Amino acid sequence: MAEVVERGVLTASGEAWAVAVRRAEVIGPLALRARVGVDAVDNAAAAPVAAG
């Protein structure tokens, strides 16, 4: 579980951070597109993501 240590600062476990990084690696390329089709989203969701 994440913890707010001071205003504007959030801490998270190494595992939670690693999950966030892996998700960003999948979402990032999709976010750069003006439009994203269902097929692209499905393919991104199905793609294996390297662990930590």
PDB file of N, CA and C in Angstrom, residues 10-42:
ATOM      1  N   LEU A  10       4.433  10.698  -2.506  1.00  0.00           N
ATOM      2  CA  LEU A  10       3.809   9.400  -2.308  1.00  0.00           C
ATOM      3  C   LEU A  10       4.886   8.335  -2.382  1.00  0.00           C
ATOM      4  N   THR A  11       4.895   7.429  -1.450  1.00  0.00           N
ATOM      5  CA  THR A  11       5.853   6.336  -1.496  1.00  0.00           C
ATOM      6  C   THR A  11       5.112   5.050  -1.832  1.00  0.00           C
ATOM      7  N   ALA A  12       5.800   4.149  -2.483  1.00  0.00           N
ATOM      8  CA  ALA A  12       5.210   2.856  -2.830  1.00  0.00           C
ATOM      9  C   ALA A  12       6.303   1.803  -2.719  1.00  0.00           C
ATOM     10  N   SER A  13       5.884   0.573  -2.529  1.00  0.00           N
ATOM     11  CA  SER A  13       6.841  -0.523  -2.448  1.00  0.00           C
ATOM     12  C   SER A  13       7.527  -0.706  -3.796  1.00  0.00           C
ATOM     13  N   GLY A  14       8.648  -1.371  -3.795  1.00  0.00           N
ATOM     14  CA  GLY A  14       9.364  -1.652  -5.038  1.00  0.00           C
ATOM     15  C   GLY A  14       8.512  -2.455  -6.006  1.00  0.00           C
ATOM     16  N   GLU A  15       7.734  -3.383  -5.477  1.00  0.00           N
ATOM     17  CA  GLU A  15       6.865  -4.203  -6.321  1.00  0.00           C
ATOM     18  C   GLU A  15       5.773  -3.357  -6.974  1.00  0.00           C
ATOM     19  N   ALA A  16       5.141  -2.479  -6.190  1.00  0.00           N
ATOM     20  CA  ALA A  16       4.094  -1.609  -6.739  1.00  0.00           C
ATOM     21  C   ALA A  16       4.672  -0.682  -7.802  1.00  0.00           C
ATOM     22  N   TRP A  17       5.873  -0.172  -7.563  1.00  0.00           N
ATOM     23  CA  TRP A  17       6.511   0.712  -8.540  1.00  0.00           C
ATOM     24  C   TRP A  17       6.829  -0.058  -9.830  1.00  0.00           C
ATOM     25  N   ALA A  18       7.307  -1.273  -9.708  1.00  0.00           N
ATOM     26  CA  ALA A  18       7.631  -2.086 -10.882  1.00  0.00           C
ATOM     27  C   ALA A  18       6.385  -2.347 -11.726  1.00  0.00           C
ATOM     28  N   VAL A  19       5.259  -2.600 -11.076  1.00  0.00           N
ATOM     29  CA  VAL A  19       4.001  -2.805 -11.801  1.00  0.00           C
ATOM     30  C   VAL A  19       3.619  -1.523 -12.536  1.00  0.00           C
ATOM     31  N   ALA A  20       3.750  -0.393 -11.890  1.00  0.00           N
ATOM     32  CA  ALA A  20       3.418   0.888 -12.521  1.00  0.00           C
ATOM     33  C   ALA A  20       4.301   1.152 -13.736  1.00  0.00           C
ATOM     34  N   VAL A  21       5.578   0.829 -13.635  1.00  0.00           N
ATOM     35  CA  VAL A  21       6.501   1.023 -14.754  1.00  0.00           C
ATOM     36  C   VAL A  21       6.109   0.120 -15.917  1.00  0.00           C
ATOM     37  N   ARG A  22       5.809  -1.141 -15.637  1.00  0.00           N
ATOM     38  CA  ARG A  22       5.418  -2.066 -16.708  1.00  0.00           C
ATOM     39  C   ARG A  22       4.133  -1.602 -17.393  1.00  0.00           C
ATOM     40  N   ARG A  23       3.193  -1.112 -16.626  1.00  0.00           N
ATOM     41  CA  ARG A  23       1.943  -0.605 -17.205  1.00  0.00           C
ATOM     42  C   ARG A  23       2.215   0.619 -18.072  1.00  0.00           C
ATOM     43  N   ALA A  24       3.086   1.494 -17.619  1.00  0.00           N
ATOM     44  CA  ALA A  24       3.420   2.695 -18.398  1.00  0.00           C
ATOM     45  C   ALA A  24       4.093   2.327 -19.711  1.00  0.00           C
ATOM     46  N   GLU A  25       4.872   1.261 -19.714  1.00  0.00           N
ATOM     47  CA  GLU A  25       5.526   0.811 -20.945  1.00  0.00           C
ATOM     48  C   GLU A  25       4.508   0.355 -21.981  1.00  0.00           C
ATOM     49  N   VAL A  26       3.380  -0.157 -21.535  1.00  0.00           N
ATOM     50  CA  VAL A  26       2.325  -0.594 -22.448  1.00  0.00           C
ATOM     51  C   VAL A  26       1.452   0.596 -22.860  1.00  0.00           C
ATOM     52  N   ILE A  27       1.100   1.432 -21.909  1.00  0.00           N
ATOM     53  CA  ILE A  27       0.186   2.543 -22.160  1.00  0.00           C
ATOM     54  C   ILE A  27       0.862   3.675 -22.942  1.00  0.00           C
ATOM     55  N   GLY A  28       2.137   3.926 -22.688  1.00  0.00           N
ATOM     56  CA  GLY A  28       2.845   5.048 -23.305  1.00  0.00           C
ATOM     57  C   GLY A  28       2.723   5.116 -24.816  1.00  0.00           C
ATOM     58  N   PRO A  29       3.081   4.058 -25.542  1.00  0.00           N
ATOM     59  CA  PRO A  29       2.983   4.111 -27.002  1.00  0.00           C
ATOM     60  C   PRO A  29       1.542   4.334 -27.495  1.00  0.00           C
ATOM     61  N   LEU A  30       0.570   3.810 -26.783  1.00  0.00           N
ATOM     62  CA  LEU A  30      -0.824   4.028 -27.167  1.00  0.00           C
ATOM     63  C   LEU A  30      -1.225   5.482 -26.937  1.00  0.00           C
ATOM     64  N   ALA A  31      -0.722   6.066 -25.876  1.00  0.00           N
ATOM     65  CA  ALA A  31      -1.078   7.445 -25.539  1.00  0.00           C
ATOM     66  C   ALA A  31      -0.519   8.447 -26.550  1.00  0.00           C
ATOM     67  N   LEU A  32       0.515   8.080 -27.268  1.00  0.00           N
ATOM     68  CA  LEU A  32       1.107   8.986 -28.257  1.00  0.00           C
ATOM     69  C   LEU A  32       0.275   9.078 -29.536  1.00  0.00           C
ATOM     70  N   ARG A  33      -0.627   8.146 -29.722  1.00  0.00           N
ATOM     71  CA  ARG A  33      -1.449   8.120 -30.929  1.00  0.00           C
ATOM     72  C   ARG A  33      -2.663   9.035 -30.776  1.00  0.00           C
ATOM     73  N   ALA A  34      -3.081   9.635 -31.907  1.00  0.00           N
ATOM     74  CA  ALA A  34      -4.286  10.457 -31.895  1.00  0.00           C
ATOM     75  C   ALA A  34      -5.525   9.587 -31.684  1.00  0.00           C
ATOM     76  N   ARG A  35      -5.497   8.403 -32.299  1.00  0.00           N
ATOM     77  CA  ARG A  35      -6.593   7.444 -32.156  1.00  0.00           C
ATOM     78  C   ARG A  35      -6.001   6.067 -31.920  1.00  0.00           C
ATOM     79  N   VAL A  36      -6.697   5.300 -31.133  1.00  0.00           N
ATOM     80  CA  VAL A  36      -6.253   3.932 -30.857  1.00  0.00           C
ATOM     81  C   VAL A  36      -7.433   3.000 -31.096  1.00  0.00           C
ATOM     82  N   GLY A  37      -7.240   2.051 -31.990  1.00  0.00           N
ATOM     83  CA  GLY A  37      -8.304   1.102 -32.278  1.00  0.00           C
ATOM     84  C   GLY A  37      -8.352  -0.013 -31.255  1.00  0.00           C
ATOM     85  N   VAL A  38      -9.448  -0.698 -31.256  1.00  0.00           N
ATOM     86  CA  VAL A  38      -9.657  -1.807 -30.322  1.00  0.00           C
ATOM     87  C   VAL A  38      -8.591  -2.885 -30.521  1.00  0.00           C
ATOM     88  N   ASP A  39      -8.236  -3.154 -31.776  1.00  0.00           N
ATOM     89  CA  ASP A  39      -7.226  -4.184 -32.042  1.00  0.00           C
ATOM     90  C   ASP A  39      -5.883  -3.822 -31.402  1.00  0.00           C
ATOM     91  N   ALA A  40      -5.471  -2.561 -31.501  1.00  0.00           N
ATOM     92  CA  ALA A  40      -4.199  -2.124 -30.903  1.00  0.00           C
ATOM     93  C   ALA A  40      -4.236  -2.275 -29.384  1.00  0.00           C
ATOM     94  N   VAL A  41      -5.361  -1.929 -28.794  1.00  0.00           N
ATOM     95  CA  VAL A  41      -5.497  -2.054 -27.342  1.00  0.00           C
ATOM     96  C   VAL A  41      -5.476  -3.520 -26.928  1.00  0.00           C
ATOM     97  N   ASP A  42      -6.210  -4.350 -27.661  1.00  0.00           N
ATOM     98  CA  ASP A  42      -6.212  -5.779 -27.354  1.00  0.00           C
ATOM     99  C   ASP A  42      -4.817  -6.390 -27.483  1.00  0.00           C
TER     100      ASP A  42
END
